[in-house]
Coordinates of C-alpha atoms and ligand atoms in Angstrom, one line a residue:
M131 CA 0.3 0.5 0.2
L132 CA 1.2 3.5 -1.1
S133 CA 0.8 6.4 1.3
E134 CA -0.9 9.3 0.1
T135 CA 2.3 11.4 -0.4
E136 CA 3.4 8.4 -2.4
S137 CA 0.7 7.9 -4.5
N138 CA 1.0 11.3 -5.2
I139 CA 4.6 11.1 -6.4
A140 CA 3.7 7.8 -8.5
D141 CA 0.8 9.7 -10.3
A142 CA 3.1 12.6 -10.9
F143 CA 5.7 10.2 -12.3
A144 CA 3.4 8.5 -14.1
S145 CA 1.9 11.6 -15.8
Q146 CA 5.4 12.0 -17.3
G147 CA 5.6 8.5 -18.8
Q148 CA 8.3 7.8 -16.1
A149 CA 5.8 5.2 -14.4
H150 CA 8.8 2.8 -14.6
V151 CA 11.2 4.2 -12.0
L152 CA 8.6 2.5 -9.6
R153 CA 8.7 -0.9 -10.8
H154 CA 10.4 -2.6 -8.2
A155 CA 8.5 -0.5 -5.3
N156 CA 6.3 -3.4 -3.9
T157 CA 9.3 -6.0 -3.7
L158 CA 11.8 -3.5 -1.8
T159 CA 12.4 -3.0 2.0
A160 CA 10.6 -0.2 3.8
T161 CA 13.9 1.4 4.0
A162 CA 14.5 1.2 0.4
R163 CA 11.1 2.3 -0.4
E164 CA 11.3 5.0 1.7
A165 CA 14.8 6.2 0.2
L166 CA 13.3 6.3 -3.5
F167 CA 10.4 8.2 -2.7
A168 CA 12.7 10.9 -0.8
Q169 CA 14.8 10.7 -4.1
L170 CA 12.2 11.1 -6.6
A171 CA 10.5 13.9 -4.3
Q172 CA 13.3 16.0 -4.9
I173 CA 13.1 15.7 -8.7
D174 CA 11.6 19.2 -10.4
L175 CA 9.3 17.2 -13.1
E176 CA 8.6 20.3 -14.8
L177 CA 12.3 21.1 -15.4
L178 CA 13.0 17.9 -16.4
A179 CA 10.1 17.9 -18.5
R180 CA 11.4 21.0 -20.5
L181 CA 14.4 19.6 -20.8
I182 CA 13.8 16.0 -22.3
A183 CA 11.3 18.2 -24.7
G184 CA 14.8 19.9 -25.9
G185 CA 14.6 23.4 -23.8
G186 CA 16.1 24.9 -20.7
D187 CA 19.4 25.6 -22.8
E188 CA 20.2 29.3 -24.3
K189 CA 21.2 29.4 -28.0
V190 CA 24.0 31.5 -28.9
N191 CA 23.7 34.0 -31.8
F192 CA 26.7 33.0 -33.5
A193 CA 26.1 35.7 -36.4
T194 CA 26.7 38.4 -34.1
L195 CA 29.5 36.9 -32.0
S196 CA 32.6 38.6 -31.6
P197 CA 36.2 37.5 -30.0
S198 CA 36.3 39.0 -25.8
P199 CA 38.5 41.6 -25.5
Y200 CA 41.1 40.7 -22.7
I201 CA 43.5 42.5 -20.7
A202 CA 47.0 41.4 -22.5
L203 CA 49.8 39.7 -20.8
G204 CA 52.2 42.2 -18.8
S205 CA 50.1 44.8 -19.1
D206 CA 48.4 44.4 -15.9
G207 CA 50.2 47.2 -14.3
A208 CA 51.5 47.7 -10.6
N209 CA 48.5 49.2 -9.2
A210 CA 46.6 46.4 -9.8
R211 CA 49.0 44.3 -8.0
A212 CA 49.2 46.8 -5.2
L213 CA 45.2 46.7 -4.8
G214 CA 45.2 42.8 -5.4
E215 CA 48.1 42.6 -2.2
E216 CA 45.9 44.7 0.0
I217 CA 42.7 42.8 -0.4
L218 CA 44.9 39.5 0.1
R219 CA 46.6 41.0 3.4
A220 CA 43.3 42.3 4.7
G221 CA 42.3 38.7 4.5
K222 CA 39.2 39.2 2.1
V223 CA 40.0 36.5 -0.3
A224 CA 38.7 32.7 0.0
A225 CA 39.8 30.1 -2.1
F226 CA 37.4 27.7 -3.9
T227 CA 37.9 24.5 -5.6
V228 CA 35.1 22.8 -7.5
A229 CA 35.9 18.9 -6.9
G230 CA 32.3 17.5 -7.6
G231 CA 33.3 15.9 -11.0
Q232 CA 33.5 12.2 -12.0
G233 CA 36.7 12.4 -13.3
T234 CA 35.8 9.6 -15.8
R235 CA 38.3 10.3 -18.4
L236 CA 41.2 10.2 -16.2
G237 CA 39.7 6.7 -14.7
W238 CA 41.2 7.4 -11.1
K239 CA 39.4 5.5 -8.4
G240 CA 38.6 7.8 -5.8
P241 CA 38.2 11.6 -5.9
K242 CA 40.4 13.3 -8.5
G243 CA 42.0 15.5 -5.8
T244 CA 43.4 13.0 -4.5
Y245 CA 45.4 12.1 -7.6
P246 CA 49.4 12.1 -7.2
A247 CA 50.1 15.1 -9.6
T248 CA 53.4 16.7 -8.9
V249 CA 56.3 15.6 -11.0
V250 CA 58.9 14.4 -8.5
T251 CA 57.3 13.8 -5.3
G252 CA 53.7 12.8 -6.6
K253 CA 51.9 15.0 -4.2
P254 CA 48.0 14.6 -4.4
L255 CA 46.2 17.6 -6.1
F256 CA 44.6 18.5 -2.7
R257 CA 48.0 18.8 -0.9
V258 CA 49.4 21.3 -3.4
F259 CA 46.3 23.6 -3.2
A260 CA 46.7 23.0 0.4
E261 CA 50.4 23.8 0.8
Q262 CA 49.9 26.5 -1.6
I263 CA 47.2 28.6 0.5
T264 CA 49.1 27.8 3.5
A265 CA 52.1 29.6 2.0
A266 CA 49.9 32.6 0.7
E267 CA 48.5 32.9 4.2
N268 CA 52.1 33.3 5.5
R269 CA 52.9 35.7 2.9
Y270 CA 50.4 38.1 3.8
A271 CA 49.9 37.2 7.0
S272 CA 46.2 36.7 7.1
A273 CA 43.9 33.7 6.7
M274 CA 42.5 32.4 3.2
P275 CA 39.5 29.7 4.3
W276 CA 39.4 27.3 1.7
Y277 CA 35.7 26.1 0.3
I278 CA 35.8 22.8 -1.6
M279 CA 32.6 21.8 -3.6
T280 CA 32.4 17.8 -3.4
S281 CA 29.3 15.9 -5.0
P282 CA 27.0 13.8 -3.1
L283 CA 29.1 10.7 -5.0
N284 CA 32.3 11.6 -3.6
D285 CA 31.5 13.7 -0.5
D286 CA 32.5 10.9 2.1
E287 CA 35.6 9.9 0.3
T288 CA 36.6 13.4 0.3
R289 CA 35.8 14.4 3.8
A290 CA 37.8 10.9 4.7
Y291 CA 40.8 11.9 3.0
F292 CA 41.1 15.4 4.7
R293 CA 41.0 13.8 7.7
D294 CA 43.1 11.0 7.2
N295 CA 45.6 13.6 6.0
N296 CA 45.5 15.7 9.1
W297 CA 43.7 18.3 7.0
F298 CA 47.1 18.7 5.3
G299 CA 48.5 20.6 8.6
R300 CA 45.9 23.5 8.2
N301 CA 43.1 24.4 10.4
P302 CA 40.0 22.2 9.8
A303 CA 37.9 25.3 10.9
D304 CA 39.4 27.1 7.7
T305 CA 38.1 24.2 5.3
F306 CA 34.7 23.8 4.5
L307 CA 33.6 21.1 2.2
F308 CA 30.1 20.9 0.7
P309 CA 28.1 19.1 -1.8
Q310 CA 26.4 20.2 -4.9
G311 CA 23.3 19.0 -6.5
T312 CA 22.7 16.0 -8.8
M313 CA 20.4 15.7 -12.1
P314 CA 18.8 12.7 -13.1
S315 CA 20.4 11.2 -16.3
I316 CA 17.9 9.9 -19.2
T317 CA 18.2 7.8 -21.6
F318 CA 18.0 9.0 -25.6
D319 CA 14.1 8.5 -25.6
G320 CA 13.7 10.6 -22.6
K321 CA 13.0 7.8 -19.5
L322 CA 14.7 8.4 -16.1
M323 CA 17.0 5.4 -15.3
L324 CA 17.5 3.3 -12.5
E325 CA 20.8 2.5 -11.0
T326 CA 19.5 0.1 -8.6
P327 CA 16.1 -0.9 -7.8
S328 CA 15.6 1.6 -5.1
S329 CA 17.7 4.8 -6.6
L330 CA 17.8 6.8 -9.9
A331 CA 20.7 6.9 -11.6
V332 CA 21.8 10.8 -11.1
N333 CA 24.9 12.9 -11.9
P334 CA 26.4 15.9 -10.2
D335 CA 25.3 18.8 -11.6
G336 CA 28.0 20.5 -13.3
H337 CA 30.5 23.1 -12.0
G338 CA 27.7 25.4 -12.5
G339 CA 25.8 23.8 -9.4
A340 CA 28.5 25.6 -7.3
I341 CA 26.4 28.6 -7.4
R342 CA 23.3 27.0 -5.7
A343 CA 25.6 24.8 -3.5
L344 CA 27.4 27.8 -2.2
H345 CA 23.9 29.3 -1.0
A346 CA 22.2 25.8 0.1
S347 CA 25.2 24.8 2.0
G348 CA 25.7 27.8 4.3
A349 CA 29.2 28.5 2.5
L350 CA 28.4 32.0 1.3
E351 CA 26.8 32.8 4.7
D352 CA 30.2 31.5 6.1
M353 CA 32.2 33.9 4.0
K354 CA 30.1 36.7 4.9
A355 CA 30.5 35.8 8.4
R356 CA 34.3 35.9 7.9
G357 CA 34.8 39.3 6.0
I358 CA 35.6 37.5 2.6
A359 CA 34.9 39.5 -0.5
H360 CA 36.2 37.6 -3.2
M361 CA 36.7 33.7 -4.2
S362 CA 39.5 32.5 -6.1
Y363 CA 37.7 29.9 -8.1
F364 CA 39.7 27.2 -9.6
Q365 CA 39.0 23.3 -10.8
V366 CA 40.7 20.4 -9.1
D367 CA 42.9 19.5 -12.0
N368 CA 45.5 22.0 -12.2
P369 CA 48.6 21.7 -10.1
L370 CA 49.8 25.2 -11.5
V371 CA 46.9 27.4 -10.5
R372 CA 47.9 30.1 -9.0
I373 CA 45.3 30.7 -6.0
A374 CA 46.4 34.0 -5.0
D375 CA 47.1 36.1 -7.8
A376 CA 47.5 39.6 -6.8
S377 CA 47.4 41.1 -10.0
F378 CA 44.4 39.3 -11.1
I379 CA 42.5 40.2 -7.7
G380 CA 43.4 43.8 -8.3
L381 CA 42.1 43.9 -11.8
H382 CA 39.2 42.3 -10.8
A383 CA 38.2 44.4 -8.1
G384 CA 39.7 47.5 -9.4
S385 CA 40.1 47.6 -13.2
T386 CA 37.5 50.2 -14.8
H387 CA 36.9 47.1 -17.4
S388 CA 35.6 45.1 -14.3
S389 CA 32.3 45.4 -12.4
G390 CA 34.0 43.3 -9.4
Q391 CA 31.8 41.1 -9.7
M392 CA 33.3 38.0 -12.0
S393 CA 36.6 38.2 -13.8
S394 CA 38.4 35.2 -15.7
K395 CA 41.8 34.4 -16.9
M396 CA 42.6 33.0 -20.6
V397 CA 45.3 31.8 -22.3
A398 CA 46.1 31.9 -26.3
K399 CA 44.7 28.9 -27.6
R400 CA 47.6 26.5 -28.9
D401 CA 45.8 26.0 -31.9
A402 CA 42.2 26.2 -33.6
D403 CA 42.0 22.1 -32.6
E404 CA 42.5 22.7 -28.8
K405 CA 39.5 21.6 -27.0
V406 CA 38.8 24.4 -24.5
G407 CA 35.8 27.0 -24.3
V408 CA 36.3 30.6 -26.0
F409 CA 35.9 33.8 -24.2
C410 CA 33.3 35.8 -26.8
E411 CA 31.4 38.9 -26.6
S412 CA 27.7 38.8 -27.4
A413 CA 25.4 41.2 -27.2
G414 CA 27.8 43.3 -25.0
K415 CA 28.3 40.1 -22.9
T416 CA 30.9 38.5 -22.2
I417 CA 30.4 34.5 -22.4
V418 CA 32.4 31.5 -23.2
V419 CA 31.6 29.1 -25.9
E420 CA 32.0 25.8 -25.8
Y421 CA 34.6 24.1 -28.2
S422 CA 31.7 21.4 -29.3
D423 CA 29.3 24.4 -29.8
M424 CA 31.7 26.6 -32.0
P425 CA 30.8 26.6 -35.5
A426 CA 33.7 25.3 -37.5
E427 CA 34.4 28.2 -39.4
L428 CA 34.4 30.6 -36.2
T429 CA 37.2 28.1 -34.7
N430 CA 39.2 28.5 -37.5
A431 CA 39.1 32.2 -38.3
V432 CA 42.2 34.0 -38.3
D433 CA 42.7 38.0 -38.5
A434 CA 45.1 39.9 -41.0
Q435 CA 48.2 38.8 -39.2
G436 CA 46.9 35.2 -39.4
K437 CA 46.3 34.8 -35.5
L438 CA 43.2 32.9 -34.4
R439 CA 40.3 35.5 -34.1
F440 CA 38.8 33.6 -31.3
N441 CA 41.9 32.9 -29.5
A442 CA 41.1 33.4 -25.9
G443 CA 40.9 29.8 -24.2
S444 CA 39.2 29.4 -21.1
I445 CA 41.3 28.1 -18.3
A446 CA 38.3 28.3 -15.8
L447 CA 39.8 30.3 -13.4
H448 CA 37.5 33.1 -12.1
A449 CA 37.5 36.0 -9.3
I450 CA 34.2 36.2 -8.1
A451 CA 32.6 38.4 -5.6
V452 CA 30.9 36.8 -2.7
A453 CA 28.0 39.8 -3.2
F454 CA 27.8 38.8 -6.6
M455 CA 26.8 35.1 -5.9
D456 CA 24.4 36.6 -3.0
Q457 CA 22.7 38.3 -5.5
L458 CA 22.2 35.6 -8.0
T459 CA 21.0 33.1 -5.5
Q460 CA 18.2 35.6 -4.4
G461 CA 14.9 34.3 -6.0
D462 CA 14.4 31.5 -8.3
F463 CA 17.7 32.2 -10.2
A464 CA 19.1 28.9 -12.2
L465 CA 21.9 28.9 -15.1
P466 CA 21.0 26.8 -18.1
F467 CA 21.4 23.0 -18.5
H468 CA 24.2 22.0 -21.0
R469 CA 23.9 18.4 -22.5
A470 CA 26.2 15.8 -23.2
K471 CA 25.9 12.2 -24.3
K472 CA 27.8 10.0 -21.8
K473 CA 28.1 6.2 -20.5
V474 CA 26.0 5.6 -17.7
P475 CA 25.8 2.3 -15.6
Y476 CA 22.0 1.4 -15.2
W477 CA 19.8 -1.4 -13.3
C478 CA 19.5 -4.6 -15.8
D479 CA 16.5 -6.4 -14.2
V480 CA 17.3 -9.5 -16.6
Q481 CA 20.7 -9.7 -14.9
S482 CA 19.4 -8.7 -11.6
K483 CA 22.6 -6.2 -11.4
V484 CA 24.3 -3.0 -12.6
H485 CA 24.9 -2.8 -16.1
E486 CA 28.1 -0.6 -17.2
P487 CA 27.5 0.4 -20.9
N488 CA 30.5 0.3 -23.4
E489 CA 29.0 3.4 -25.7
S490 CA 27.2 6.3 -24.6
N491 CA 23.6 5.5 -23.4
A492 CA 22.3 8.4 -21.6
T493 CA 22.0 12.4 -21.2
K494 CA 23.4 14.3 -18.7
F495 CA 22.7 17.5 -17.9
E496 CA 25.0 20.2 -16.5
A497 CA 25.2 23.7 -15.4
F498 CA 28.4 25.5 -16.3
V499 CA 29.6 28.5 -14.2
F500 CA 31.0 30.4 -16.9
D501 CA 27.4 31.0 -17.7
A502 CA 27.2 33.5 -15.1
L503 CA 29.4 35.7 -16.7
A504 CA 26.8 37.2 -18.8
L505 CA 25.1 38.2 -15.8
A506 CA 27.7 40.5 -14.6
A507 CA 27.4 43.9 -15.6
K508 CA 31.1 43.9 -16.8
S509 CA 33.1 41.1 -17.0
L510 CA 37.1 41.3 -17.3
V511 CA 39.3 38.9 -18.9
M512 CA 42.8 38.8 -18.4
E513 CA 45.5 36.8 -20.1
A514 CA 47.8 34.5 -18.5
A515 CA 50.8 32.7 -19.5
R516 CA 50.2 29.3 -20.5
V517 CA 53.4 27.5 -19.0
E518 CA 52.8 29.7 -15.8
E519 CA 49.3 28.5 -15.0
F520 CA 47.9 25.7 -16.7
A521 CA 48.7 21.8 -16.8
P522 CA 45.7 20.2 -16.1
I523 CA 44.9 16.7 -15.7
K524 CA 42.0 15.6 -17.8
N525 CA 43.1 12.1 -19.4
A526 CA 44.8 9.2 -18.4
S527 CA 47.4 9.7 -21.8
G528 CA 47.9 12.1 -24.2
A529 CA 47.0 15.7 -24.2
D530 CA 46.2 17.0 -20.7
S531 CA 47.5 13.9 -19.0
P532 CA 49.8 13.3 -15.9
A533 CA 52.6 13.0 -18.5
S534 CA 51.8 16.3 -20.2
S535 CA 50.9 18.1 -17.1
H536 CA 54.4 16.7 -15.7
Q537 CA 56.1 18.3 -18.3
I538 CA 54.6 21.6 -18.2
Q539 CA 55.4 21.6 -14.5
S540 CA 59.1 20.6 -15.2
N541 CA 59.0 23.3 -18.1
R542 CA 57.4 26.0 -15.7
N543 CA 60.1 25.4 -12.9
G544 CA 62.9 25.3 -15.4
G545 CA 61.6 28.7 -16.6
W546 CA 61.9 30.1 -13.0
L547 CA 65.4 28.8 -12.5
E548 CA 66.9 30.4 -15.3
Q549 CA 65.8 33.2 -14.5
F550 CA 68.5 33.3 -11.7
G551 CA 70.7 32.1 -13.9
V552 CA 70.4 28.3 -13.5
K553 CA 71.6 26.1 -16.5
V554 CA 68.4 24.2 -17.2
P555 CA 68.6 21.3 -20.0
R556 CA 66.4 21.6 -22.7
R557 CA 65.4 19.1 -25.5
E558 CA 65.1 20.4 -29.2
N559 CA 61.4 21.2 -28.9
G560 CA 62.3 23.5 -25.9
D561 CA 61.0 21.3 -23.2
V562 CA 63.0 20.7 -19.9
D563 CA 65.0 17.6 -20.1
A564 CA 64.6 17.2 -16.6
R565 CA 62.1 16.4 -13.5
I566 CA 62.0 19.9 -11.3
E567 CA 59.2 20.1 -8.6
I568 CA 59.3 23.6 -6.8
L569 CA 57.5 23.5 -3.4
A570 CA 54.7 26.3 -2.6
Q571 CA 56.7 27.3 0.7
T572 CA 59.8 27.8 -1.3
A573 CA 58.4 29.8 -4.1
L574 CA 54.7 31.0 -5.3
E575 CA 56.0 32.9 -8.0
A576 CA 59.5 33.2 -9.8
V577 CA 60.6 36.3 -8.0
D578 CA 60.7 34.7 -4.8
L579 CA 63.5 32.1 -5.6
A580 CA 65.8 35.3 -5.4
D581 CA 66.2 34.2 -1.7
A582 CA 66.3 30.4 -2.3
S583 CA 69.8 28.5 -2.5
L584 CA 70.0 27.3 -5.9
P585 CA 72.0 24.9 -8.2
R586 CA 74.5 26.1 -10.6
E587 CA 73.1 23.7 -13.3
I588 CA 70.6 20.6 -13.6
K589 CA 71.6 17.5 -15.8
A590 CA 70.0 16.1 -18.0
G591 CA 67.4 13.5 -16.6
E592 CA 67.8 14.8 -13.1
E593 CA 65.2 14.8 -10.2
I594 CA 65.3 17.8 -8.1
V595 CA 63.0 19.0 -5.5
L596 CA 63.5 22.7 -4.1
Ligands
LIG1492 P1 35.7 18.5 -15.7 O1 34.6 19.0 -17.2 O2 37.0 18.0 -16.3 O3 34.4 17.0 -15.4 O4 35.2 19.2 -14.6 P2 34.9 16.1 -14.5 O5 33.5 15.4 -14.1 O6 36.0 16.1 -13.7 O7 35.7 14.8 -15.4 P3 35.1 13.8 -16.9 O8 34.6 14.7 -17.5 O9 34.1 13.1 -16.0 O10 36.5 13.1 -17.3 C1 35.9 20.5 -14.4 C2 35.8 20.6 -12.7 O11 34.7 21.0 -12.7 C3 34.4 20.0 -11.6 C4 35.5 19.1 -11.8 O12 35.2 18.1 -10.4 C5 36.3 19.8 -12.3 O13 37.2 20.4 -10.9 N1 33.1 19.9 -11.6 C6 32.7 19.0 -12.9 C7 32.2 19.5 -10.2 O14 32.7 20.2 -9.4 N2 30.9 19.2 -10.5 C8 30.4 18.8 -11.8 O15 29.2 18.2 -11.7 C9 31.3 18.5 -12.8

């Protein structure tokens, strides 16, 4: 027998052609049934119907799209840096990592932040960030609380990892973990899927889910109580991220090109085919167009000098004002959802077990944080040097893999040492021919090496940690 509430839920799902999600309801234990109905009660059926019908997304007008202007490398100026340092010294900046993704491409068992990332000591990503935050706190003699968005799928494991690692020597009260929301995955014919007889197949709702989750978790309130004005937003997969970049924070907070709400960093695209989103301008607003959405003629368009017209590649680094997030989360604000075809495990009644498909079998809906850029009154984009700040670990091999990240880390570190006269071996293609790791406590940027004791020369193939 269903309770009245359960009957209402069952009717609502049946009226949307989704009655099959309750096909095991009669055979479930009371606890399992309760869990299933609790999950179903959370689903926004109206939104789901709109998404299944193909809506919920915003279409870009490619006819009027133009490249986004940006502050070119090296032209940020001393004033910006001084302002950023003042803001950092005043303890008004928090670190914010989005770590709720599933990391399926890398194929690492466990949250991606636990992946060994550095080139010699194999430090996991979370430790790399923790050490950098601690070094920045020491430099600016102020606290930099760290907010980390997990997902219901990896929250327990992530928390356990922080606990087991003694919070990387940081005060646990200054680390705030919170889970993002989820969205149900659907089959290509618009049906919800069961992952077990008593649960739907769901996926984290995209890094754009951060906005709602910051609010719902109390993280925004916590930031306000601590007097935080800006977040340094970064992804979990880039060990070269500069979390406390004074110039960027200063430009974001003080430039006439910025409303101080949400700013971004870009790197010049390696080539037309590089799979990164591109900063563009549409109807006077800054937007990011995903590489998969960009028409080929725009991706390949070049200017009179033969340079890519749309060359401002997004590296998913933002400075975001707490007040801006607060403003967005008032009322029934929602970012659009994007669709991705993915392999989603589902419950197979015949085999009575979870089936892992070999090919994409479902659509996942995800919101993207950069869609909030268009909601800012003015949004600044600053150019960063790729080798200094961008060594993502996305794939198990090839581009954006641990191997490519290691090479970029050594290239960056070798470049820093060369600025102080150290002889660094390089291959014909310019890559550093050694494995060089520089700890955050030694240097947050090249100039910090001025006080370090450095070798005169590094030999080809050498491994060194400074
Ligand atoms: P990716 O787009 O690389 O996705 O996320 P992913 O889920 O980690 O990896 P794949 O596609 O399954 O291989 C970019 C960043 O956004 C975070 C990720 O943790 C990563 O830091 N993210 C992504 C979330 O926090 N939540 C999400 O729902 C999706």
